[in-house]
Structure formats: structure tokens, C-alpha cells
Amino acid sequence: LRLVFPNVLLAKLGSSTGRFANATLVRLAEFLSVGYKKGVRPVKDWNTPTNVEIDLMVYSILNVDEKNQVLTTYVWYRQSWKDEFLVWDSQDFDGVKKISIPTANVWVPDILINEFVDVGKSPDIPYVYVTDDGVVRNYKPIQVVTACTLNIYNFPFDVQNCSLTFQSWLHTIDDINITLMREPEELSKDKSVFMNQGEWELLHVLSKYKNFSVDKEEYYAEMKFHVVIRRRPLFYTVNLLLPSIFLMVMDIVGFYLPPDSGERVSFKITLLLGYSVFLIIVSDTLPATAIGTPLIGVYFVVCMALLVISLTETVLIVRLVHKQDLQPPVPQWLKYLVLERAPVLFCIHKKHRLCSRLSSQEGGLLGLHLTPAKDNVPPLMDNILQEVTTIRHFLEKRDKCREIAKEWLQVGYVLDVLLFRVYLVAVVAYSITLGTLWSVWQAA
């Protein structure tokens, strides 16, 4: 009607009475609504596709659910298209060049996000802007709950890449085509509205257009946005890595306790129990999925294994140097390898050599021959000599046991130093490897 008799229609609309008599926007709204069919794609030539321009700005990262592989973001979504039936001459309506009208009264493209897994909570924006040349602008914020393949192996230095794919659910590319509202470079670097005070920071938003076909007959247009985010690791470094590092350092320091002291065993058992409690506390902090474990979880398990190995080594050394009266002498091959070759090869100071020397001198003094004479010895003196001989044999046996214990102590000391150095090399190599990997991931 308005296309055939535009002047008649304007005259009719201009004759409105009452409180809307001089309301230009009311007249314009009535003009645009007369005969409009919102259920039909707004083109005069049905062969002309409707070109929908879209834009995306990430406002906030609300939640990253690694267990369910779900990303929740809050985005500002913009789309615009040309409606050939919403055109007017601004001179006929007091120079009005744009008007807001209810979204429910106009045709809106059925562009959805493929990765949607939940409706989310998006505020209802009931209006769209229309300009006098028929361009419709539909701007709205959306809380997007989408499925995303989250890789937690590098946690807490992980970078996630989640895609948001916009496409018409029904219309083919012959009816609706999708393009970008801005240049891809400008879109990628735009962080103007991003709230970056949370756990995640936005690196960039990449865009890619393509058309695809399901049955090789009808093709659909889609625009895919890759939202690349990176986790801020400071919180996890302070609360997870540093306490574990401190406990491992204390375990290394515990090797400086004397090997013949029982305090080292109790000290390392206490560290092991403390680390177990620490793992129970942080178990809820670590992300978990059914298909993988973060490297930091492997790190904690290896640290626990190192503490167990350290405790086992300590128990063996304490058992080795423990003084017992029935302890056998040190085998010659072990004495040669541990007490002669190992100190030279590994520059180990034999600190018990002086004690052994003093013990030998003492044994020499006690080893004087006190064989009682048989001639002209009174019975009382003979008994005294027998008692002295018995005491001498007892002291010699005791000194022999002490000498054996000191040799085992020397063997235990050398083995303790060797095992400590092996353990220290393993811990340092493990720490350097993990530190290098995490540094590379964080710089990537």
C-alpha cells in the first residue's frame, strides 16, 4: 500500500489527532508498520541474498569448567543487515534518519552459535535501530555457555582456544550470507571492553569465514571466532608450587643430619606426612578431566615418590650404621670399593679415620700380654691374674665390636654421601626440566 500510494498514506498518517497529532516518531512508526510482513525475508528480488554483518567483543570470562569442557563468556554481539521494506525519506518526517522499533515487529535473521550448550542469562534488549536507508542494527550482550575442548596439561600455564561459530540454522548462502563488520586485524586486537582483572586474560579474537555443505547440494555460510585466553599463574604458583618446593628443600636439608642419628628418620617421616596433607588440601584446586591429567599433578606425584625414596634411603643407612654386638665385619670387597675407591673418585672426606686410629691405639694398650706365671704364685694372686685376663679378653672383644661398628659407620657415611648426591642430581634435573617446560609454555 505504501509503495503504491505513498502520498495518500502520508496524508492519512499526518491526520492523526489527539496526543499523537504532532509526534513525528509515531507517524514514522505507523508508516513503517503498515503492510510489513516480518515473517518474510525483506528483499524485493528473492534472488538477492541478505548480507548480515556481525561483530563480537569479549567483555568477560565468567567460568572455565575443565571437568565438563564448558566455557562461559559474556560478549557484546552486534549484527546489521539491509531491510528493503524499512526505508523512508527523512524529509517527510522532520529530518528523522533513524528510529528504534521493537525487535518483535521486524524480520531478524536466525543466526545462532553452534557451540551453545546452555541458554545462559542474557538481558532482553527489545529494540533494534533502523536508519532511513533500511539498515537494521541489532546490538545486544549475550552470556554464552559453549562447549570447548580444554587442554589442561600445561596447567597453570595453559592457553585455551575456544571457538564461537555463528551461522544461519536454516537459510542457505543463497538467502543469508555472513560477513564481518570490521577488519579481522582490528577485531583481533580489540580489548577495549574486556574486564581483565580475573583469572584469565584475553590474548586475541581470531575470525575465519567459510561456507560448508552437509549434503553437497546446499551450502551454508558461517563465521567462526576463536577466543584465545591465557590463565594467570601467580595464584597457583604461590599456593601450589612454592609450598611443594619448600618441602622438597627441607627434605634435601635433612640429609645433613648425622646418618647414625634416629632423628633423620622421624624428620623425613614428618615431611612425608606433611606432603600428604598438602596434596589432600590442593586436590580440589587442580582441574580434572576424564581424558588427561595436568603436568603439575604428575609433578606432585613424582615429588611424593622422591620423598619416599629419600625416606627409604635414610632407613637403609640408619640400619647399616646401627651398632650391634653381633654385627659381622665389613667384607673386604665392600671395604675396597666404598672406603678406598669411592672417596677418591667422588672426593669424599673420610671423617671417621681419626676415631678408628685412636681406637686402634687403645686396643694396643689393652692388648698387653698378662699371662700369669705358673711358678711360685700364691692362689690369691693366680685368681687375680685370671680375673684380669678375663677382663682383658672382654675389653678386646668389645673394642673389636666397636671397631666393626665404626667401619660400618664409615661405609654408611660414604654411601649416604653418594646416595645424597645422586638424589640431589635427580631433583635438580627434574626441577630444571619442569621449569624449562613451564617457561616455554608461559612465553608461548
CSV table of C-alpha atoms in Angstrom, one decimal, residues 26-213:
chain,number,residue,atom,x,y,z
A,26,VAL,CA,4.7,7.9,15.9
A,27,ARG,CA,3.9,8.8,12.4
A,28,LEU,CA,7.1,7.2,11.2
A,29,ALA,CA,6.5,4.0,13.2
A,30,GLU,CA,3.0,3.8,11.7
A,31,PHE,CA,4.4,4.3,8.3
A,32,LEU,CA,6.9,1.5,8.6
A,33,SER,CA,4.5,-0.9,10.2
A,34,VAL,CA,1.7,-0.6,7.6
A,35,GLY,CA,1.7,-3.7,5.4
A,36,TYR,CA,5.1,-5.0,6.8
A,37,LYS,CA,5.4,-8.8,6.9
A,38,LYS,CA,8.1,-9.8,9.5
A,39,GLY,CA,7.9,-13.5,8.5
A,40,VAL,CA,9.3,-12.8,5.0
A,41,ARG,CA,12.9,-12.1,4.2
A,42,PRO,CA,13.0,-8.4,3.4
A,43,VAL,CA,14.1,-8.3,-0.2
A,44,LYS,CA,12.1,-7.2,-3.3
A,45,ASP,CA,14.0,-9.6,-5.5
A,46,TRP,CA,14.0,-13.1,-3.9
A,47,ASN,CA,17.3,-13.9,-5.8
A,48,THR,CA,19.1,-11.2,-3.8
A,49,PRO,CA,20.7,-12.7,-0.6
A,50,THR,CA,20.5,-10.8,2.6
A,51,ASN,CA,24.0,-9.9,3.7
A,52,VAL,CA,24.3,-9.9,7.6
A,53,GLU,CA,27.4,-8.2,9.1
A,54,ILE,CA,28.3,-9.4,12.5
A,55,ASP,CA,30.8,-8.3,15.2
A,56,LEU,CA,32.0,-9.7,18.5
A,57,MET,CA,33.6,-8.1,21.5
A,58,VAL,CA,34.5,-10.2,24.6
A,59,TYR,CA,33.6,-8.5,27.8
A,60,SER,CA,34.4,-11.1,30.5
A,61,ILE,CA,35.5,-14.7,31.0
A,62,LEU,CA,33.0,-15.9,33.6
A,63,ASN,CA,33.9,-19.6,34.1
A,64,VAL,CA,36.1,-22.3,32.6
A,65,ASP,CA,34.8,-25.7,33.6
A,66,GLU,CA,37.6,-28.1,32.7
A,67,LYS,CA,35.7,-31.2,34.0
A,68,ASN,CA,32.7,-30.6,31.8
A,69,GLN,CA,34.6,-28.9,29.0
A,70,VAL,CA,32.4,-25.8,29.1
A,71,LEU,CA,33.4,-22.2,28.7
A,72,THR,CA,31.1,-19.4,29.9
A,73,THR,CA,31.8,-15.9,28.5
A,74,TYR,CA,30.0,-12.6,28.4
A,75,VAL,CA,30.2,-11.0,24.9
A,76,TRP,CA,28.8,-7.9,23.1
A,77,TYR,CA,27.3,-9.2,19.9
A,78,ARG,CA,26.4,-6.9,17.0
A,79,GLN,CA,24.7,-7.6,13.7
A,80,SER,CA,23.3,-5.5,11.0
A,81,TRP,CA,21.5,-6.1,7.7
A,82,LYS,CA,19.6,-4.3,4.9
A,83,ASP,CA,15.8,-4.4,5.2
A,84,GLU,CA,14.4,-3.1,1.9
A,85,PHE,CA,11.0,-2.6,3.4
A,86,LEU,CA,12.1,-0.3,6.2
A,87,VAL,CA,13.1,2.7,4.0
A,88,TRP,CA,11.7,6.3,4.2
A,89,ASP,CA,12.5,9.8,3.1
A,90,SER,CA,13.8,11.7,6.1
A,91,GLN,CA,12.4,15.0,4.6
A,92,ASP,CA,8.9,13.7,5.0
A,93,PHE,CA,9.4,13.1,8.8
A,94,ASP,CA,11.1,16.3,10.0
A,95,GLY,CA,14.6,15.0,9.1
A,96,VAL,CA,14.5,11.8,11.2
A,97,LYS,CA,17.2,9.5,9.9
A,98,LYS,CA,16.9,6.6,12.5
A,99,ILE,CA,14.3,5.1,14.8
A,100,SER,CA,14.2,2.4,17.4
A,101,ILE,CA,11.4,-0.1,16.9
A,102,PRO,CA,10.5,-3.4,18.7
A,103,THR,CA,12.5,-6.4,17.7
A,104,ALA,CA,9.4,-8.5,17.6
A,105,ASN,CA,8.0,-6.3,14.8
A,106,VAL,CA,10.8,-6.8,12.3
A,107,TRP,CA,12.4,-9.7,10.5
A,108,VAL,CA,15.5,-11.0,12.3
A,109,PRO,CA,18.0,-13.5,10.8
A,110,ASP,CA,18.2,-16.9,12.5
A,111,ILE,CA,21.9,-16.7,13.3
A,112,LEU,CA,22.9,-18.9,16.2
A,113,ILE,CA,26.1,-20.2,17.9
A,114,ASN,CA,26.8,-23.8,17.1
A,115,GLU,CA,28.6,-24.5,20.3
A,116,PHE,CA,25.7,-23.5,22.6
A,117,VAL,CA,25.1,-26.0,25.4
A,118,ASP,CA,23.0,-23.8,27.7
A,119,VAL,CA,20.6,-20.9,27.3
A,120,GLY,CA,22.6,-18.8,29.7
A,121,LYS,CA,21.4,-15.5,31.2
A,122,SER,CA,21.3,-12.7,28.6
A,123,PRO,CA,19.5,-9.4,29.2
A,124,ASP,CA,16.5,-8.8,27.0
A,125,ILE,CA,17.0,-6.0,24.5
A,126,PRO,CA,13.6,-5.4,23.0
A,127,TYR,CA,14.6,-2.8,20.3
A,128,VAL,CA,16.6,-2.5,17.1
A,129,TYR,CA,17.8,0.6,15.4
A,130,VAL,CA,16.7,1.3,11.8
A,131,THR,CA,18.1,4.0,9.6
A,132,ASP,CA,16.3,5.7,6.7
A,133,ASP,CA,18.2,3.6,4.1
A,134,GLY,CA,16.9,0.4,5.6
A,135,VAL,CA,19.9,-0.7,7.7
A,136,VAL,CA,18.8,-2.6,10.8
A,137,ARG,CA,21.3,-2.7,13.8
A,138,ASN,CA,20.7,-5.3,16.4
A,139,TYR,CA,23.2,-4.9,19.3
A,140,LYS,CA,22.9,-7.0,22.4
A,141,PRO,CA,25.0,-8.5,25.2
A,142,ILE,CA,25.0,-12.3,25.5
A,143,GLN,CA,26.1,-14.7,28.2
A,144,VAL,CA,27.5,-17.6,26.1
A,145,VAL,CA,27.8,-21.1,27.5
A,146,THR,CA,29.6,-23.1,24.9
A,147,ALA,CA,31.3,-26.5,24.6
A,148,CYS,CA,35.1,-26.2,24.2
A,149,THR,CA,38.0,-28.6,24.1
A,150,LEU,CA,40.1,-27.6,27.1
A,151,ASN,CA,43.6,-28.8,27.3
A,152,ILE,CA,44.8,-28.8,31.0
A,153,TYR,CA,48.1,-30.5,30.5
A,154,ASN,CA,50.0,-27.2,30.9
A,155,PHE,CA,48.1,-26.0,33.9
A,156,PRO,CA,48.6,-23.4,35.4
A,157,PHE,CA,50.4,-22.0,32.4
A,158,ASP,CA,47.8,-23.1,29.9
A,159,VAL,CA,46.4,-21.2,26.9
A,160,GLN,CA,42.9,-22.2,25.8
A,161,ASN,CA,41.4,-21.7,22.3
A,162,CYS,CA,37.6,-21.8,22.2
A,163,SER,CA,35.5,-21.1,19.1
A,164,LEU,CA,32.2,-19.4,18.7
A,165,THR,CA,30.7,-20.3,15.3
A,166,PHE,CA,27.8,-18.1,14.0
A,167,GLN,CA,25.7,-19.4,11.2
A,168,SER,CA,22.1,-19.4,10.0
A,169,TRP,CA,20.4,-22.5,11.2
A,170,LEU,CA,18.0,-22.8,8.3
A,171,HIS,CA,18.9,-20.4,5.4
A,172,THR,CA,21.5,-21.3,2.8
A,173,ILE,CA,24.1,-19.0,1.5
A,174,ASP,CA,21.7,-18.1,-1.4
A,175,ASP,CA,19.4,-16.5,1.2
A,176,ILE,CA,21.7,-15.3,4.0
A,177,ASN,CA,25.4,-14.6,3.8
A,178,ILE,CA,27.6,-13.6,6.7
A,179,THR,CA,30.4,-11.0,6.7
A,180,LEU,CA,32.5,-9.2,9.3
A,181,MET,CA,31.5,-5.7,10.4
A,182,ARG,CA,35.2,-4.8,11.0
A,183,GLU,CA,38.5,-5.8,9.6
A,184,PRO,CA,39.9,-9.0,11.1
A,185,GLU,CA,43.1,-7.3,12.3
A,186,GLU,CA,41.1,-4.7,14.2
A,187,LEU,CA,38.8,-7.3,15.7
A,188,SER,CA,41.8,-9.4,16.8
A,189,LYS,CA,43.4,-6.6,18.8
A,190,ASP,CA,40.3,-5.1,20.3
A,191,LYS,CA,40.3,-5.4,24.1
A,192,SER,CA,38.6,-2.1,24.8
A,193,VAL,CA,35.7,-3.6,26.7
A,194,PHE,CA,37.4,-6.7,28.2
A,195,MET,CA,37.4,-6.8,32.1
A,196,ASN,CA,40.9,-8.2,32.6
A,197,GLN,CA,41.1,-8.4,36.4
A,198,GLY,CA,40.1,-12.1,36.8
A,199,GLU,CA,42.0,-15.4,36.4
A,200,TRP,CA,42.0,-15.3,32.6
A,201,GLU,CA,43.4,-12.7,30.2
A,202,LEU,CA,42.3,-12.3,26.6
A,203,LEU,CA,45.1,-12.6,24.1
A,204,HIS,CA,43.1,-12.1,20.9
A,205,VAL,CA,40.0,-13.0,18.9
A,206,LEU,CA,40.6,-14.5,15.6
A,207,SER,CA,38.0,-14.7,12.9
A,208,LYS,CA,37.5,-17.1,9.9
A,209,TYR,CA,34.8,-17.3,7.3
A,210,LYS,CA,33.9,-20.3,5.3
A,211,ASN,CA,30.9,-22.0,3.6
A,212,PHE,CA,30.2,-25.6,4.0
A,213,SER,CA,27.7,-28.2,2.9
